[in-house]
Amino acid sequence: MTKAFNEPSFRDGVNLMVDRAMSVMGLDEGVAKAIKSCNAVLQVQFPVKIRGKIEVFTGWRATHSTHRLPSKGGIRYAPYADQNEVEALAALMTYKCAIVDVPFGGSKGALLIDPSQYSRDEMELITRRFTLELIRKGFLSPSTNVPAPDIGTGQREMAWMADTYKHLFPEDINYVACVTGKPVHHGGIQGRVEATGRGVQFAIKEFFRHSDDVKGAHMEGTLDGKTCVIQGLGNVGYHAAKFLSEEDGVKITAVIEYNGALINDDGIDIEQLHQHVEEHGGIESYPCAKFVENGHDVLEKKCDILIPAALESQITMENADQIKAKLIVEAANGPITFGADDILRKKGIVIIPDAYANAGGVTVSYFEWIRNISHIRFGRMQRRHDEMRGAEMTRVLEEATGRSVSDKMKNSISRGADELDLVRSGLDDTMRLAYQEIRETRENNENIDDLRTAVYVTSIEKIARSYLEVGVF
Ligand code: GLU
């Protein structure tokens, strides 16, 4: 809660946004209640012996919805996690899955921990113990509840979780599908690590394909040369900034981290900065940009696109009025509070909301889960076949025209798609179609003039349909 303005909690803020959408839909009150309520919340406390002393850890897993199974969502490790946040994030997962047609319910988990205080072996012990709690209480299995990485967790934690599940249920043929975001050699899928950032890029690219939407955000033309401020250089922020700058000509004029920000109006080389952070542990000493200590103020810097890719409640009623970006893309979950959302909309700032903008992660998790339960890598059966057909086509072309096709052309025609190509293509298609659906909802309803309400209306319509068709028992 921001002190000065007495803003609602994260969970209440999400519910208020949902209420706003439900009120324009005229949804049946009972169905609205069923959709909004959180199905189950588990809180666990468990002891682990660390350096000879017993420590007790607290964790949560909230299952917001089960209209589709499994319920899906990440697990974060953070020293500030709490149940309210976990419930808000689980609800967001429900709407997120629906908007991108991922046939899952919504769930989320958290462990109250500062991972920097523990060794690798200690983290493994704590993670395996937490996993046991989740499994025993029915909050982790390939068919009912499937975690994934989030803030403070990654491939390493997912591998430990999958391995713990496998040891308990070796007879479950689908054991490897009990979590997603695993390392590729442990049942993961190519492209999952970059997926959320890639999805943010695809969302922005699709937005820029609609010139009237671009105009509505007081911009024109393509992405090339647009300025962008990014908050958070974690997995999501790093990949989004890297792809937008390297592939689409976007100029990253500021990078905000928890302890300050870097500014360079000529653009920051994200890959170079990332390597600097790997080597020096932070952005402070990066030589090719100006470092300022009060990073939070840099959210207010003039730019075309602002991408908050860190934590929730970054743009609040305190700073919303000072924001000068034309387009805000919520790569993080809940970076704009309910009150701030209202201020920004009145200022004419366009927001591409979290439930859509960062859905790339869960989309590729869905691909990974399918790969796991079908027990075969995408492209394994048809890649060489496609290559042979391509080679045959170039041969026929050469014969028919009497001219030779260049080696470069031959390669591009005959190259069969590998798993990464297919994952990127599936993600691109998903992000494009979802945006088009959201636009249609906005266009067809005169009471909707923002993308967030359009996202919620679109996803709630799908969830409501599944409640109404199947019934409630
Ligand atoms: N933690 C990610 C999210 O918030 C990914 C969830 C998943 O892949 O299940 O969307």
Coordinates of C-alpha atoms and ligand atoms in Angstrom, one line a residue:
M1 CA 0.0 0.0 0.0
T2 CA 1.4 3.4 -0.8
K3 CA 1.2 5.5 2.3
A4 CA 0.2 8.9 1.1
F5 CA -2.7 7.8 -1.0
N6 CA -4.0 4.8 1.0
E7 CA -4.2 2.6 -2.1
P8 CA -5.8 -0.8 -2.1
S9 CA -3.7 -3.9 -1.8
F10 CA -2.4 -5.7 -4.9
R11 CA -5.1 -8.3 -4.6
D12 CA -7.9 -5.8 -4.1
G13 CA -6.4 -3.7 -7.0
V14 CA -6.6 -6.7 -9.4
N15 CA -10.2 -7.4 -8.2
L16 CA -11.2 -3.8 -8.8
M17 CA -9.8 -4.0 -12.3
V18 CA -11.8 -7.2 -12.9
D19 CA -14.9 -5.5 -11.4
R20 CA -14.6 -2.7 -13.8
A21 CA -14.5 -5.2 -16.7
M22 CA -17.4 -7.2 -15.3
S23 CA -19.6 -4.1 -15.0
V24 CA -19.3 -3.4 -18.7
M25 CA -20.2 -7.0 -19.5
G26 CA -23.3 -7.2 -17.4
L27 CA -22.2 -10.7 -16.2
D28 CA -24.4 -12.9 -14.0
E29 CA -23.6 -12.1 -10.4
G30 CA -23.0 -15.7 -9.4
V31 CA -20.7 -16.4 -12.3
A32 CA -18.8 -13.2 -11.6
K33 CA -18.3 -14.3 -8.0
A34 CA -17.3 -17.8 -9.0
I35 CA -14.7 -16.4 -11.4
K36 CA -13.2 -13.9 -9.0
S37 CA -12.9 -16.1 -5.9
C38 CA -9.7 -17.9 -5.1
N39 CA -10.3 -21.6 -5.0
A40 CA -7.7 -22.6 -2.5
V41 CA -4.7 -21.2 -0.7
L42 CA -2.1 -23.4 1.0
Q43 CA 0.3 -22.0 3.6
V44 CA 3.1 -24.3 4.7
Q45 CA 5.8 -23.9 7.4
F46 CA 8.5 -26.4 7.4
P47 CA 11.8 -26.8 9.2
V48 CA 15.2 -27.3 7.5
K49 CA 18.5 -27.7 9.3
I50 CA 20.9 -25.1 8.0
R51 CA 24.6 -24.9 9.2
G52 CA 23.6 -27.0 12.3
K53 CA 20.6 -24.8 13.2
I54 CA 16.9 -25.4 12.5
E55 CA 15.3 -22.7 10.4
V56 CA 11.5 -22.6 9.7
F57 CA 10.5 -21.4 6.2
T58 CA 7.0 -20.2 5.2
G59 CA 5.6 -20.7 1.7
W60 CA 2.3 -20.5 -0.2
R61 CA 0.6 -21.9 -3.2
A62 CA -2.7 -20.4 -4.3
T63 CA -4.9 -22.0 -6.8
H64 CA -7.2 -19.3 -8.1
S65 CA -9.1 -21.4 -10.7
T66 CA -9.6 -25.0 -11.7
H67 CA -12.1 -24.6 -14.6
R68 CA -9.2 -26.0 -16.7
L69 CA -6.5 -28.3 -15.3
P70 CA -3.7 -28.2 -14.5
S71 CA -3.6 -24.9 -12.8
K72 CA -0.5 -23.1 -13.8
G73 CA 1.8 -20.4 -12.5
G74 CA 5.3 -19.6 -11.2
I75 CA 6.8 -19.9 -7.8
R76 CA 8.8 -16.9 -6.6
Y77 CA 11.5 -16.8 -3.9
A78 CA 11.6 -13.4 -2.3
P79 CA 12.1 -11.9 1.2
Y80 CA 9.0 -9.8 0.9
A81 CA 6.4 -12.4 -0.4
D82 CA 3.1 -12.7 1.3
Q83 CA -0.3 -14.4 0.8
N84 CA -2.1 -11.3 -0.5
E85 CA 0.5 -11.0 -3.3
V86 CA 0.4 -14.7 -4.1
E87 CA -3.4 -14.6 -4.4
A88 CA -3.3 -11.5 -6.7
L89 CA -0.7 -13.2 -8.9
A90 CA -2.7 -16.5 -9.0
A91 CA -5.8 -14.5 -10.2
L92 CA -3.7 -12.8 -12.9
M93 CA -2.6 -16.3 -14.1
T94 CA -6.3 -17.2 -14.6
Y95 CA -6.9 -14.2 -16.9
K96 CA -3.5 -14.6 -18.5
C97 CA -4.0 -18.2 -19.5
A98 CA -7.5 -17.4 -20.9
I99 CA -6.3 -14.4 -23.0
V100 CA -3.7 -16.5 -24.8
D101 CA -5.8 -19.6 -25.1
V102 CA -3.6 -21.7 -22.8
P103 CA -6.1 -24.3 -21.5
F104 CA -5.0 -24.0 -17.8
G105 CA -6.4 -22.6 -14.6
G106 CA -4.4 -20.0 -12.6
S107 CA -2.1 -20.6 -9.7
K108 CA 0.9 -19.0 -8.1
G109 CA 3.3 -19.8 -5.3
A110 CA 6.0 -18.1 -3.2
L111 CA 8.6 -19.0 -0.6
L112 CA 9.6 -16.3 1.9
I113 CA 13.4 -16.4 1.5
D114 CA 16.3 -14.3 0.5
P115 CA 18.2 -16.7 -1.8
S116 CA 21.4 -14.6 -1.7
Q117 CA 21.8 -15.8 2.0
Y118 CA 22.1 -19.5 1.2
S119 CA 24.5 -21.7 -0.7
R120 CA 23.6 -23.8 -3.7
D121 CA 23.3 -26.9 -1.6
E122 CA 21.2 -25.2 1.0
M123 CA 18.9 -23.9 -1.7
E124 CA 18.5 -27.4 -3.0
L125 CA 17.6 -28.8 0.4
I126 CA 15.1 -26.0 1.0
T127 CA 13.6 -26.4 -2.5
R128 CA 13.2 -30.2 -2.2
R129 CA 11.6 -29.8 1.2
F130 CA 9.2 -27.2 -0.1
T131 CA 8.4 -29.4 -3.1
L132 CA 7.5 -32.3 -0.7
E133 CA 5.1 -30.1 1.1
L134 CA 3.4 -29.0 -2.1
I135 CA 3.1 -32.6 -3.4
R136 CA 1.8 -34.0 -0.1
K137 CA -0.9 -31.3 0.1
G138 CA -2.0 -31.9 -3.5
F139 CA -0.5 -28.6 -4.9
L140 CA 1.9 -30.1 -7.4
S141 CA 1.4 -32.7 -10.0
P142 CA 1.5 -32.9 -13.9
S143 CA -2.3 -33.1 -14.1
T144 CA -3.5 -30.7 -11.4
N145 CA -0.9 -28.0 -10.5
V146 CA 2.2 -27.2 -12.5
P147 CA 4.7 -24.6 -11.2
A148 CA 7.2 -22.6 -13.3
P149 CA 10.0 -20.1 -12.6
D150 CA 9.2 -16.6 -11.4
I151 CA 11.3 -13.9 -9.5
G152 CA 14.1 -15.6 -7.7
T153 CA 13.7 -19.0 -9.3
G154 CA 14.9 -20.5 -12.6
Q155 CA 15.8 -23.7 -14.3
R156 CA 17.8 -25.0 -11.4
E157 CA 14.9 -24.9 -8.9
M158 CA 12.6 -26.5 -11.5
A159 CA 15.0 -29.4 -12.1
W160 CA 15.1 -30.0 -8.3
M161 CA 11.3 -29.9 -8.1
A162 CA 10.9 -32.3 -11.0
D163 CA 13.5 -34.7 -9.6
T164 CA 11.8 -34.7 -6.2
Y165 CA 8.4 -35.5 -7.8
K166 CA 10.0 -38.3 -9.9
H167 CA 11.5 -39.9 -6.8
L168 CA 8.1 -40.0 -5.1
F169 CA 6.1 -41.1 -8.2
P170 CA 8.4 -43.0 -10.5
E171 CA 5.4 -44.9 -11.9
D172 CA 3.9 -41.6 -13.2
I173 CA 4.8 -41.7 -16.9
N174 CA 4.3 -37.9 -17.1
Y175 CA 6.4 -37.0 -14.1
V176 CA 8.6 -34.7 -16.0
A177 CA 5.5 -32.5 -16.8
C178 CA 5.0 -31.7 -13.1
V179 CA 6.9 -28.3 -13.6
T180 CA 7.9 -26.2 -16.6
G181 CA 10.9 -24.0 -17.2
K182 CA 13.2 -26.9 -16.7
P183 CA 16.7 -27.1 -18.3
V184 CA 16.5 -28.4 -21.8
H185 CA 18.5 -31.6 -21.0
H186 CA 16.0 -32.3 -18.1
G187 CA 12.8 -32.1 -20.2
G188 CA 12.7 -28.4 -20.8
I189 CA 12.0 -26.8 -24.1
Q190 CA 14.2 -24.5 -26.3
G191 CA 13.2 -20.9 -26.0
R192 CA 11.5 -21.0 -22.5
V193 CA 14.2 -18.8 -20.8
E194 CA 13.7 -16.0 -23.3
A195 CA 9.9 -16.6 -23.7
T196 CA 8.5 -13.8 -21.5
G197 CA 10.8 -11.2 -22.9
R198 CA 10.2 -12.5 -26.4
G199 CA 6.5 -12.3 -25.8
V200 CA 6.8 -8.7 -24.7
Q201 CA 8.6 -7.9 -28.0
F202 CA 5.9 -9.7 -30.0
A203 CA 3.2 -7.8 -28.2
I204 CA 4.8 -4.5 -28.9
K205 CA 5.4 -5.4 -32.6
E206 CA 1.8 -6.4 -33.0
F207 CA 0.7 -3.1 -31.4
F208 CA 2.8 -1.2 -34.0
R209 CA 1.1 -3.2 -36.8
H210 CA -2.0 -1.2 -36.1
S211 CA -1.4 2.4 -37.1
D212 CA -4.5 3.7 -35.4
D213 CA -3.4 2.2 -32.1
V214 CA 0.0 3.8 -32.6
K215 CA -1.7 7.1 -33.3
G216 CA -3.9 6.7 -30.2
A217 CA -0.6 6.5 -28.2
H218 CA 0.5 9.8 -29.8
M219 CA 3.2 8.2 -31.9
E220 CA 3.6 7.3 -35.6
G221 CA 5.6 5.0 -37.8
T222 CA 7.4 1.8 -36.9
L223 CA 9.3 0.8 -33.8
D224 CA 12.6 1.8 -35.4
G225 CA 14.1 4.7 -33.5
K226 CA 11.6 4.8 -30.7
T227 CA 13.0 5.5 -27.3
C228 CA 12.4 3.1 -24.4
V229 CA 13.0 3.1 -20.7
I230 CA 13.2 -0.3 -19.0
Q231 CA 12.9 -1.1 -15.4
G232 CA 14.5 -4.4 -14.3
L233 CA 17.3 -6.2 -16.0
G234 CA 16.3 -9.6 -14.8
N235 CA 15.3 -12.4 -17.2
V236 CA 12.3 -10.6 -18.6
G237 CA 13.7 -7.1 -18.9
Y238 CA 17.0 -8.2 -20.3
H239 CA 15.5 -10.3 -23.1
A240 CA 12.8 -7.7 -24.0
A241 CA 15.3 -4.9 -24.1
K242 CA 17.8 -7.0 -26.0
F243 CA 15.4 -8.2 -28.7
L244 CA 13.7 -4.8 -29.1
S245 CA 17.1 -3.0 -29.5
E246 CA 19.0 -5.6 -31.5
E247 CA 16.1 -6.6 -33.9
D248 CA 13.7 -3.7 -34.1
G249 CA 15.9 -0.6 -33.8
V250 CA 14.4 0.6 -30.4
K251 CA 16.8 2.9 -28.5
I252 CA 17.1 1.9 -24.8
T253 CA 17.7 5.3 -23.2
A254 CA 17.6 4.2 -19.6
V255 CA 17.8 1.0 -17.5
I256 CA 16.5 1.1 -14.0
E257 CA 17.6 -1.3 -11.3
Y258 CA 16.8 -1.6 -7.6
N259 CA 19.9 0.5 -6.6
G260 CA 19.9 3.1 -9.3
A261 CA 19.6 3.7 -13.1
L262 CA 21.7 4.2 -16.1
I263 CA 20.9 6.9 -18.6
N264 CA 22.2 7.4 -22.2
D265 CA 20.1 9.2 -24.7
D266 CA 22.1 7.8 -27.5
G267 CA 21.1 4.3 -26.5
I268 CA 22.5 1.6 -24.2
D269 CA 24.0 -1.6 -25.6
I270 CA 22.0 -4.2 -23.6
E271 CA 24.3 -7.2 -24.3
Q272 CA 27.4 -5.2 -23.3
L273 CA 25.6 -4.0 -20.2
H274 CA 24.4 -7.5 -19.4
Q275 CA 28.0 -8.8 -19.6
H276 CA 29.2 -6.0 -17.4
V277 CA 26.5 -6.9 -14.8
E278 CA 27.6 -10.6 -14.9
E279 CA 31.2 -9.6 -14.3
H280 CA 30.8 -6.8 -11.8
G281 CA 27.5 -7.8 -10.0
G282 CA 25.7 -4.5 -10.8
I283 CA 25.1 -1.6 -13.2
E284 CA 26.9 1.1 -11.1
S285 CA 30.3 1.0 -12.7
Y286 CA 29.1 0.6 -16.3
P287 CA 31.2 3.1 -18.2
C288 CA 29.0 3.9 -21.3
A289 CA 26.1 5.6 -19.5
K290 CA 25.4 8.0 -16.6
F291 CA 24.6 6.3 -13.3
V292 CA 22.0 8.0 -11.0
E293 CA 21.2 6.8 -7.6
N294 CA 17.5 7.5 -7.5
G295 CA 16.4 5.0 -10.1
H296 CA 12.7 5.2 -9.2
D297 CA 12.6 8.8 -10.5
V298 CA 13.8 7.6 -13.9
L299 CA 10.4 6.0 -14.5
E300 CA 9.3 9.6 -15.1
K301 CA 11.9 10.2 -17.9
K302 CA 10.4 11.3 -21.2
C303 CA 10.3 8.3 -23.7
D304 CA 8.1 6.6 -26.2
I305 CA 7.8 3.3 -24.4
L306 CA 8.2 2.5 -20.7
I307 CA 8.6 -1.1 -19.8
P308 CA 8.3 -1.9 -16.1
A309 CA 9.8 -5.4 -15.9
A310 CA 10.5 -5.7 -12.2
L311 CA 8.0 -5.8 -9.3
E312 CA 4.4 -4.8 -8.7
S313 CA 3.2 -1.4 -7.6
Q314 CA 6.0 0.7 -9.2
I315 CA 3.7 3.3 -10.8
T316 CA 1.3 4.4 -8.0
M317 CA -0.9 7.4 -7.3
E318 CA 2.2 9.1 -6.1
N319 CA 4.2 9.1 -9.3
A320 CA 1.5 8.4 -12.1
D321 CA 1.0 12.0 -12.8
Q322 CA 4.7 12.6 -13.6
I323 CA 5.0 9.7 -16.1
K324 CA 5.8 11.0 -19.5
A325 CA 5.9 7.8 -21.6
K326 CA 3.4 7.5 -24.4
L327 CA 3.0 3.7 -24.1
I328 CA 3.5 1.5 -21.0
V329 CA 4.0 -2.2 -21.5
E330 CA 3.6 -4.2 -18.3
A331 CA 6.3 -6.8 -18.6
A332 CA 6.1 -7.4 -14.8
N333 CA 2.9 -8.5 -13.0
G334 CA 0.9 -5.6 -11.5
P335 CA 3.5 -2.8 -11.9
I336 CA 0.7 -0.2 -12.1
T337 CA -1.8 0.2 -9.2
F338 CA -5.5 0.5 -9.7
G339 CA -5.4 4.2 -8.8
A340 CA -2.4 4.9 -11.0
D341 CA -4.1 3.1 -13.9
D342 CA -6.9 5.6 -13.7
I343 CA -4.6 8.6 -13.7
L344 CA -2.6 7.3 -16.6
R345 CA -5.7 6.6 -18.7
K346 CA -6.9 10.1 -18.1
K347 CA -3.6 11.5 -19.2
G348 CA -4.0 9.6 -22.5
I349 CA -1.1 7.1 -21.9
V350 CA -1.8 3.8 -23.5
I351 CA -1.1 0.7 -21.4
I352 CA -0.6 -2.8 -22.7
P353 CA -1.5 -4.7 -19.6
D354 CA 0.3 -7.5 -17.8
A355 CA -2.2 -10.3 -18.3
Y356 CA -1.5 -10.1 -22.1
A357 CA 2.0 -8.4 -22.3
N358 CA 3.9 -11.0 -20.2
A359 CA 1.9 -14.1 -21.2
G360 CA 4.8 -15.3 -23.4
G361 CA 6.2 -17.3 -20.4
V362 CA 3.1 -19.3 -19.7
T363 CA 2.5 -19.8 -23.4
V364 CA 5.9 -21.5 -23.9
S365 CA 5.4 -23.4 -20.6
Y366 CA 2.3 -24.8 -22.3
F367 CA 4.4 -25.9 -25.2
E368 CA 6.8 -27.5 -22.8
W369 CA 4.1 -29.3 -21.0
I370 CA 2.7 -30.7 -24.3
R371 CA 6.2 -31.8 -25.3
N372 CA 6.5 -33.6 -21.9
I373 CA 3.2 -35.4 -22.0
S374 CA 3.7 -36.4 -25.7
H375 CA 7.3 -37.5 -24.9
I376 CA 8.7 -36.1 -28.1
R377 CA 10.6 -33.0 -29.1
F378 CA 8.8 -30.7 -31.5
G379 CA 10.0 -31.1 -35.1
R380 CA 11.6 -34.5 -34.5
M381 CA 9.4 -36.4 -36.9
Q382 CA 9.2 -33.9 -39.8
R383 CA 12.3 -31.8 -39.9
R384 CA 14.4 -33.9 -42.3
H385 CA 11.3 -34.6 -44.3
D386 CA 10.7 -30.9 -44.8
E387 CA 14.3 -30.4 -45.7
M388 CA 14.0 -33.1 -48.4
R389 CA 10.9 -31.5 -49.8
G390 CA 12.6 -28.1 -49.9
A391 CA 15.7 -29.6 -51.7
E392 CA 13.4 -31.3 -54.2
M393 CA 11.5 -28.0 -54.8
T394 CA 14.8 -26.1 -55.6
R395 CA 15.8 -29.0 -57.9
V396 CA 12.5 -28.8 -59.8
L397 CA 12.8 -25.0 -59.9
E398 CA 16.3 -25.2 -61.4
E399 CA 15.2 -27.8 -64.0
A400 CA 12.1 -25.8 -65.0
T401 CA 13.8 -22.4 -65.3
G402 CA 17.2 -23.7 -66.5
R403 CA 18.8 -21.3 -64.0
S404 CA 20.6 -22.2 -60.8
V405 CA 19.3 -21.2 -57.4
S406 CA 21.9 -19.6 -55.1
D407 CA 23.2 -21.6 -52.1
K408 CA 21.7 -19.0 -49.7
M409 CA 18.3 -19.3 -51.3
K410 CA 18.6 -23.1 -51.4
N411 CA 19.4 -23.2 -47.7
S412 CA 16.5 -20.9 -46.8
I413 CA 14.0 -23.0 -48.8
S414 CA 15.1 -26.4 -47.7
R415 CA 15.9 -25.6 -44.0
G416 CA 13.5 -27.7 -41.8
A417 CA 12.2 -25.9 -38.7
D418 CA 13.9 -26.9 -35.4
E419 CA 12.3 -26.8 -32.0
L420 CA 13.3 -23.1 -31.3
D421 CA 11.9 -22.0 -34.7
L422 CA 8.6 -23.7 -33.9
V423 CA 8.4 -22.3 -30.4
R424 CA 9.0 -18.8 -31.6
S425 CA 6.5 -19.2 -34.4
G426 CA 3.9 -20.6 -32.0
L427 CA 4.5 -17.7 -29.5
D428 CA 4.4 -15.1 -32.2
D429 CA 1.1 -16.5 -33.5
T430 CA -0.3 -16.6 -30.0
M431 CA 0.6 -13.0 -29.2
R432 CA -0.7 -11.7 -32.5
L433 CA -4.1 -13.5 -32.3
A434 CA -4.6 -12.5 -28.7
Y435 CA -4.0 -8.8 -29.5
Q436 CA -6.4 -9.0 -32.4
E437 CA -9.1 -10.5 -30.2
I438 CA -8.5 -7.8 -27.5
R439 CA -8.8 -5.1 -30.1
E440 CA -12.0 -6.5 -31.4
T441 CA -13.5 -6.5 -28.0
R442 CA -12.5 -2.9 -27.5
E443 CA -13.9 -1.9 -31.0
N444 CA -17.2 -3.8 -30.5
N445 CA -18.0 -2.2 -27.1
E446 CA -18.4 1.5 -26.8
N447 CA -18.0 1.4 -23.1
I448 CA -14.4 0.1 -23.4
D449 CA -11.7 2.5 -24.3
D450 CA -8.6 0.9 -22.8
L451 CA -6.7 -2.3 -23.4
R452 CA -6.8 -3.5 -19.8
T453 CA -10.6 -3.6 -19.6
A454 CA -10.6 -5.2 -23.1
V455 CA -8.2 -7.9 -21.9
Y456 CA -10.3 -8.7 -18.9
V457 CA -13.5 -8.7 -20.8
T458 CA -12.1 -11.0 -23.5
S459 CA -10.6 -13.4 -20.9
I460 CA -13.6 -13.3 -18.6
E461 CA -16.0 -14.1 -21.5
K462 CA -13.9 -17.3 -22.2
I463 CA -13.8 -18.3 -18.5
A464 CA -17.6 -17.6 -18.0
R465 CA -18.3 -19.7 -21.1
S466 CA -16.5 -22.6 -19.6
Y467 CA -18.5 -22.2 -16.3
L468 CA -21.8 -21.8 -18.1
E469 CA -21.3 -24.7 -20.5
V470 CA -20.1 -27.2 -18.0
G471 CA -22.1 -25.9 -15.1
V472 CA -21.1 -25.7 -11.4
F473 CA -21.4 -28.6 -9.0
Ligands
GLU1 N1 5.9 -17.0 -13.8 C1 5.5 -16.7 -15.1 C2 4.2 -15.8 -15.1 O1 4.0 -15.1 -14.2 C3 5.3 -18.0 -15.9 C4 4.2 -18.9 -15.4 C5 4.2 -20.3 -16.1 O2 5.0 -20.5 -17.0 O3 3.5 -21.1 -15.6 O4 3.5 -15.7 -16.0

